[in-house]
Each structure stands twice: as C-alpha cells, then as structure tokens.
mmCIF file of C-alpha atoms in Angstrom:
data_model
loop_
_atom_site.group_PDB
_atom_site.id
_atom_site.type_symbol
_atom_site.label_atom_id
_atom_site.label_comp_id
_atom_site.label_asym_id
_atom_site.label_seq_id
_atom_site.Cartn_x
_atom_site.Cartn_y
_atom_site.Cartn_z
ATOM 1 C CA MET A 128 -25.737 -4.498 25.936
ATOM 2 C CA LEU A 129 -26.448 -7.572 23.798
ATOM 3 C CA GLU A 130 -27.627 -9.479 26.881
ATOM 4 C CA ASN A 131 -30.590 -7.105 27.321
ATOM 5 C CA LEU A 132 -31.873 -7.612 23.789
ATOM 6 C CA LYS A 133 -34.960 -9.755 23.515
ATOM 7 C CA PHE A 134 -36.244 -9.595 19.938
ATOM 8 C CA CYS A 135 -33.316 -8.100 18.040
ATOM 9 C CA ARG A 136 -30.630 -10.350 19.508
ATOM 10 C CA PRO A 137 -30.413 -12.743 16.483
ATOM 11 C CA LEU A 138 -30.417 -9.764 14.111
ATOM 12 C CA SER A 139 -27.616 -8.002 15.994
ATOM 13 C CA PHE A 140 -25.472 -11.163 16.009
ATOM 14 C CA LYS A 141 -26.111 -11.612 12.301
ATOM 15 C CA ILE A 142 -25.029 -8.022 11.590
ATOM 16 C CA ILE A 143 -21.845 -8.474 13.637
ATOM 17 C CA HIS A 144 -21.089 -11.775 11.899
ATOM 18 C CA SER A 145 -21.669 -10.184 8.473
ATOM 19 C CA LEU A 146 -19.349 -7.274 9.278
ATOM 20 C CA GLU A 147 -16.636 -9.634 10.483
ATOM 21 C CA LYS A 148 -16.993 -11.703 7.323
ATOM 22 C CA ARG A 149 -17.043 -8.695 4.976
ATOM 23 C CA PHE A 150 -14.092 -6.935 6.611
ATOM 24 C CA ASN A 151 -12.177 -10.007 7.760
ATOM 25 C CA TYR A 152 -8.901 -8.570 6.423
ATOM 26 C CA LEU A 153 -9.201 -5.750 8.993
ATOM 27 C CA PHE A 154 -9.833 -8.125 11.902
ATOM 28 C CA ASP A 155 -7.424 -10.901 10.920
ATOM 29 C CA LEU A 156 -4.150 -9.110 10.130
ATOM 30 C CA SER A 157 -2.405 -12.328 9.129
ATOM 31 C CA LEU A 158 -4.263 -12.383 5.789
ATOM 32 C CA PRO A 159 -2.320 -11.263 2.675
ATOM 33 C CA LYS A 160 -5.047 -8.734 1.828
ATOM 34 C CA SER A 161 -4.322 -6.896 5.097
ATOM 35 C CA ARG A 162 -0.774 -5.959 4.084
ATOM 36 C CA CYS A 163 -1.595 -2.674 2.302
ATOM 37 C CA PHE A 164 -3.764 -1.496 5.195
ATOM 38 C CA ILE A 165 -1.103 -2.428 7.746
ATOM 39 C CA LEU A 166 1.648 -0.551 5.909
ATOM 40 C CA ALA A 167 -0.588 2.462 5.268
ATOM 41 C CA SER A 168 -1.361 2.880 8.952
ATOM 42 C CA ILE A 169 2.085 2.030 10.376
ATOM 43 C CA SER A 170 3.790 4.505 8.034
ATOM 44 C CA HIS A 171 1.433 7.264 9.226
ATOM 45 C CA PRO A 172 3.104 9.151 12.107
ATOM 46 C CA LYS A 173 -0.176 9.539 13.986
ATOM 47 C CA PHE A 174 -0.858 5.796 14.244
ATOM 48 C CA LYS A 175 2.401 3.795 13.917
ATOM 49 C CA LEU A 176 1.985 0.633 16.046
ATOM 50 C CA SER A 177 -0.557 1.996 18.534
ATOM 51 C CA TRP A 178 -3.597 0.303 16.965
ATOM 52 C CA ILE A 179 -2.157 -3.187 16.437
ATOM 53 C CA PRO A 180 -3.353 -5.984 18.757
ATOM 54 C CA PRO A 181 -0.460 -7.622 20.663
ATOM 55 C CA ARG A 182 -0.862 -10.973 18.879
ATOM 56 C CA TYR A 183 -0.154 -9.338 15.479
ATOM 57 C CA MET A 184 2.543 -6.910 16.647
ATOM 58 C CA GLU A 185 5.597 -8.870 15.477
ATOM 59 C CA THR A 186 4.047 -9.815 12.128
ATOM 60 C CA CYS A 187 3.038 -6.235 11.305
ATOM 61 C CA LYS A 188 6.364 -4.821 12.453
ATOM 62 C CA LYS A 189 8.242 -7.317 10.273
ATOM 63 C CA GLN A 190 6.125 -6.395 7.241
ATOM 64 C CA PHE A 191 6.927 -2.729 7.801
ATOM 65 C CA LEU A 192 10.677 -3.364 8.147
ATOM 66 C CA ASP A 193 10.659 -5.540 5.006
ATOM 67 C CA GLU A 194 8.845 -2.852 3.031
ATOM 68 C CA CYS A 195 11.336 -0.197 4.192
ATOM 69 C CA TYR A 196 14.195 -2.449 3.105
ATOM 70 C CA GLN A 197 12.617 -3.012 -0.323
ATOM 71 C CA MET A 198 12.014 0.719 -0.732
ATOM 72 C CA TYR A 199 15.615 1.503 0.205
ATOM 73 C CA SER A 200 17.063 -1.167 -2.099
ATOM 74 C CA ILE A 201 15.030 0.211 -5.026
ATOM 75 C CA GLN A 202 16.000 3.832 -4.476
ATOM 76 C CA LYS A 203 19.537 3.619 -3.135
ATOM 77 C CA PRO A 204 22.219 4.967 -5.475
ATOM 78 C CA THR A 205 24.308 2.392 -7.225
ATOM 79 C CA GLU A 206 27.484 1.879 -5.288
ATOM 80 C CA ALA A 207 30.819 1.075 -6.803
ATOM 81 C CA ILE A 208 31.671 -2.593 -6.526
ATOM 82 C CA SER A 209 35.308 -3.582 -6.556
ATOM 83 C CA GLU A 210 34.712 -6.810 -8.459
ATOM 84 C CA SER A 211 35.169 -6.953 -12.191
ATOM 85 C CA ASP A 212 32.346 -7.800 -14.610
ATOM 86 C CA SER A 213 33.699 -11.284 -15.150
ATOM 87 C CA ASP A 214 33.636 -11.998 -11.421
ATOM 88 C CA LEU A 215 30.019 -10.819 -11.259
ATOM 89 C CA SER A 216 29.011 -12.992 -14.180
ATOM 90 C CA ASP A 217 30.748 -15.986 -12.572
ATOM 91 C CA GLY A 218 28.851 -15.350 -9.359
ATOM 92 C CA GLU A 219 25.548 -15.172 -11.257
ATOM 93 C CA PHE A 220 26.376 -18.375 -13.120
ATOM 94 C CA TYR A 221 27.202 -20.334 -9.989
ATOM 95 C CA SER A 222 24.244 -18.923 -8.064
ATOM 96 C CA CYS A 223 21.956 -20.212 -10.838
ATOM 97 C CA LEU A 224 23.493 -23.668 -10.500
ATOM 98 C CA GLN A 225 22.933 -23.636 -6.765
ATOM 99 C CA GLU A 226 19.315 -22.475 -6.874
ATOM 100 C CA ASN A 227 17.983 -25.938 -6.151
ATOM 101 C CA ASN A 228 20.145 -26.499 -3.071
ATOM 102 C CA ASP A 229 18.335 -25.628 0.120
ATOM 103 C CA ASP A 230 21.464 -24.882 2.132
ATOM 104 C CA SER A 231 23.330 -23.113 -0.657
ATOM 105 C CA THR A 232 24.949 -19.755 -0.069
ATOM 106 C CA SER A 233 25.916 -17.124 -2.579
ATOM 107 C CA PHE A 234 29.439 -17.293 -3.927
ATOM 108 C CA SER A 235 29.792 -13.533 -3.872
ATOM 109 C CA ASP A 236 30.314 -13.254 -0.133
ATOM 110 C CA GLY A 237 32.462 -10.142 -0.523
ATOM 111 C CA PRO A 238 31.240 -6.612 -1.193
ATOM 112 C CA LEU A 239 27.821 -7.681 -2.460
ATOM 113 C CA ASP A 240 26.880 -9.253 0.883
ATOM 114 C CA GLN A 241 28.268 -6.228 2.700
ATOM 115 C CA ASN A 242 26.085 -3.960 0.554
ATOM 116 C CA ASN A 243 23.002 -6.044 1.325
ATOM 117 C CA PHE A 244 23.892 -6.012 5.014
ATOM 118 C CA ARG A 245 24.379 -2.243 4.912
ATOM 119 C CA SER A 246 21.041 -1.746 3.113
ATOM 120 C CA THR A 247 19.278 -3.834 5.733
ATOM 121 C CA ASN A 248 20.916 -1.884 8.566
ATOM 122 C CA VAL A 249 20.183 1.573 7.110
ATOM 123 C CA SER A 250 16.531 0.834 6.390
ATOM 124 C CA ARG A 251 16.040 -0.987 9.716
ATOM 125 C CA VAL A 252 17.620 1.791 11.794
ATOM 126 C CA GLN A 253 15.562 4.468 10.065
ATOM 127 C CA ALA A 254 12.314 2.467 10.420
ATOM 128 C CA LEU A 255 12.943 1.743 14.114
ATOM 129 C CA ASN A 256 13.841 5.395 14.792
ATOM 130 C CA PHE A 257 10.539 6.362 13.192
ATOM 131 C CA LEU A 258 8.560 3.871 15.296
ATOM 132 C CA ASN A 259 10.297 4.897 18.541
ATOM 133 C CA SER A 260 9.849 8.624 17.962
ATOM 134 C CA LYS A 261 7.207 10.394 20.044
ATOM 135 C CA LYS A 262 6.399 12.921 17.289
ATOM 136 C CA LYS A 263 3.090 12.489 15.508
ATOM 137 C CA ASP A 264 3.056 15.245 12.895
ATOM 138 C CA LEU A 265 3.640 14.584 9.201
ATOM 139 C CA CYS A 266 6.683 16.879 9.180
ATOM 140 C CA MET A 267 8.694 14.164 10.928
ATOM 141 C CA LEU A 268 8.678 12.134 7.694
ATOM 142 C CA GLU A 269 11.251 14.584 6.313
ATOM 143 C CA ASN A 270 13.768 13.098 8.765
ATOM 144 C CA HIS A 271 12.930 9.550 7.634
ATOM 145 C CA PRO A 272 13.050 9.516 3.800
ATOM 146 C CA ILE A 273 12.607 5.738 3.474
ATOM 147 C CA VAL A 274 9.490 5.758 5.660
ATOM 148 C CA LYS A 275 8.264 8.791 3.735
ATOM 149 C CA GLN A 276 8.413 6.812 0.486
ATOM 150 C CA VAL A 277 6.456 3.968 2.105
ATOM 151 C CA PHE A 278 3.927 6.518 3.388
ATOM 152 C CA LEU A 279 3.503 8.058 -0.078
ATOM 153 C CA LYS A 280 3.169 4.633 -1.694
ATOM 154 C CA PHE A 281 0.397 3.366 0.590
ATOM 155 C CA ASN A 282 -1.376 6.589 1.629
ATOM 156 C CA THR A 283 -1.703 8.414 -1.687
ATOM 157 C CA THR A 284 -5.366 8.644 -2.593
ATOM 158 C CA ILE A 285 -6.559 7.666 -6.032
ATOM 159 C CA PRO A 286 -8.036 10.617 -7.968
ATOM 160 C CA SER A 287 -11.818 10.571 -8.146
ATOM 161 C CA SER A 288 -13.406 9.518 -11.424
ATOM 162 C CA ALA A 289 -16.660 11.385 -10.667
ATOM 163 C CA PRO A 290 -16.067 14.303 -13.108
ATOM 164 C CA VAL A 291 -15.337 11.869 -15.954
ATOM 165 C CA GLU A 292 -18.409 9.808 -15.126
ATOM 166 C CA ARG A 293 -20.539 12.969 -15.106
ATOM 167 C CA LEU A 294 -19.150 13.892 -18.526
ATOM 168 C CA PHE A 295 -20.088 10.463 -19.904
ATOM 169 C CA SER A 296 -23.588 10.596 -18.432
ATOM 170 C CA GLY A 297 -24.169 14.031 -20.035
ATOM 171 C CA PRO A 298 -24.516 12.789 -23.655
ATOM 172 C CA ILE A 299 -27.541 10.673 -22.704
ATOM 173 C CA GLN A 300 -29.345 13.861 -21.706
ATOM 174 C CA VAL A 301 -28.235 15.725 -24.850
ATOM 175 C CA LEU A 302 -28.778 12.983 -27.434
ATOM 176 C CA THR A 303 -32.446 12.165 -26.811
ATOM 177 C CA PRO A 304 -34.663 10.174 -29.226
ATOM 178 C CA ARG A 305 -36.065 13.458 -30.611
ATOM 179 C CA ARG A 306 -32.558 14.724 -31.337
ATOM 180 C CA ASN A 307 -31.353 11.667 -33.221
ATOM 181 C CA ARG A 308 -30.261 13.704 -36.288
ATOM 182 C CA LEU A 309 -27.779 16.023 -34.592
ATOM 183 C CA SER A 310 -24.502 16.433 -36.401
ATOM 184 C CA ASP A 311 -21.268 15.663 -34.538
ATOM 185 C CA LYS A 312 -20.345 19.332 -34.358
ATOM 186 C CA THR A 313 -23.746 20.412 -32.985
ATOM 187 C CA PHE A 314 -23.706 17.539 -30.489
ATOM 188 C CA GLU A 315 -20.252 18.581 -29.283
ATOM 189 C CA ILE A 316 -21.304 22.230 -28.901
ATOM 190 C CA LEU A 317 -24.418 21.257 -26.924
ATOM 191 C CA LEU A 318 -22.436 18.911 -24.679
ATOM 192 C CA CYS A 319 -19.740 21.523 -23.997
ATOM 193 C CA SER A 320 -22.304 24.220 -23.246
ATOM 194 C CA LYS A 321 -24.157 21.837 -20.876
ATOM 195 C CA SER A 322 -20.884 20.964 -19.106
ATOM 196 C CA ASN A 323 -19.904 24.639 -18.754
ATOM 197 C CA LYS A 324 -23.368 25.498 -17.482
ATOM 198 C CA ASN A 325 -23.080 22.931 -14.657
ATOM 199 C CA LYS A 326 -19.782 24.377 -13.394
#
C-alpha cells in the first residue's frame, strides 16, 4: 500500500515513526515500562500468550511466573517453622555478613529453603496450568487463585475522576463577577441545586 503513495508517502512514514516512538513500550516488550501491560494481558484468560511475538515469548513468560510467585509469597499463610527464634536470628546475622560474597549461600538450608522451593513450585504449576488451559472465560480464574490476584492487580480500572472535575468546574459558573458578595451558605445552596439539576 505504501509503495503506491506518491505525495503522502513521507507523511505516512512520519506518522508510523511517531506512533512507534510514542508507544515504543508496546512494540519493544523488553522495556521496563512494558511490564504492567504484559502482565495485564497474560493474566487475562482471553489473551494469555497468544499475542506475544516469538522473540519476546520467554521474557514475558518469565515475568508472569515471577509475578505469580511474588503474589503467592505475599498471600500464602505463615507456615510453622521447626527452627527456634535463636536459630532464625543466627541465620539472619550470618546472611547479613555474607551479603557481599557473590557465591554465598544462605545458612538456613533447612525448612526455609524447602518453603521457598514449595512456594516456587505451587505458583509455577498454577501459572503453567492457567497458560496451558484452553478455556478463555473469566470464570476459569476461580480455579487459579494466584493468577486471579495477578489479574485483579493489573486489570482493575481506576475510577473516573470526571464527576469530581465537573463538581469543581461548577463553582466558576455560580460565582460570577456579579455575584461576588454571595455568602458561603448561599453559594453552597446554589452549587448543590445546580449539581442536582444536572443529574
């Protein structure tokens, strides 16, 4: 189509270039700004991974699995740990000392590591089951509570501020230069009656 353009060709290329520059986070999914959009669409049963270009598939999938793990680790019930408080405090102390070592491993390689491993497995299995499922209706999120929390986090719309903005623009129409001596009570009554009239 662009090959047949004679006069508008530079304009069309400029428009395409401007769109790519303005919405670069939707075209280049490796950018940090793309993360929210990626997670919002992957967690939606209708879309999942179907829209992702092959070159970004692994990156987007990893982001989704990481978010599911974080969501599960935040919301999972606290599990009983067999270690005493002193053992935990020792582990925290030594882990602080080893922070600077690149190849350091945590001293608490007992139940704590098993809990982390279990959290990773539970969230990963549930996320992969969601992605592999053929269902596309929102009801399927009931069977995947971790994915449901991710869906609610990234797909909940922000309430509109339009009614509040209309309320604030109303006083300009009520308090005109000729009405500069209105009392607070009269001003409030006029504003309320104007707002009720518009409903």
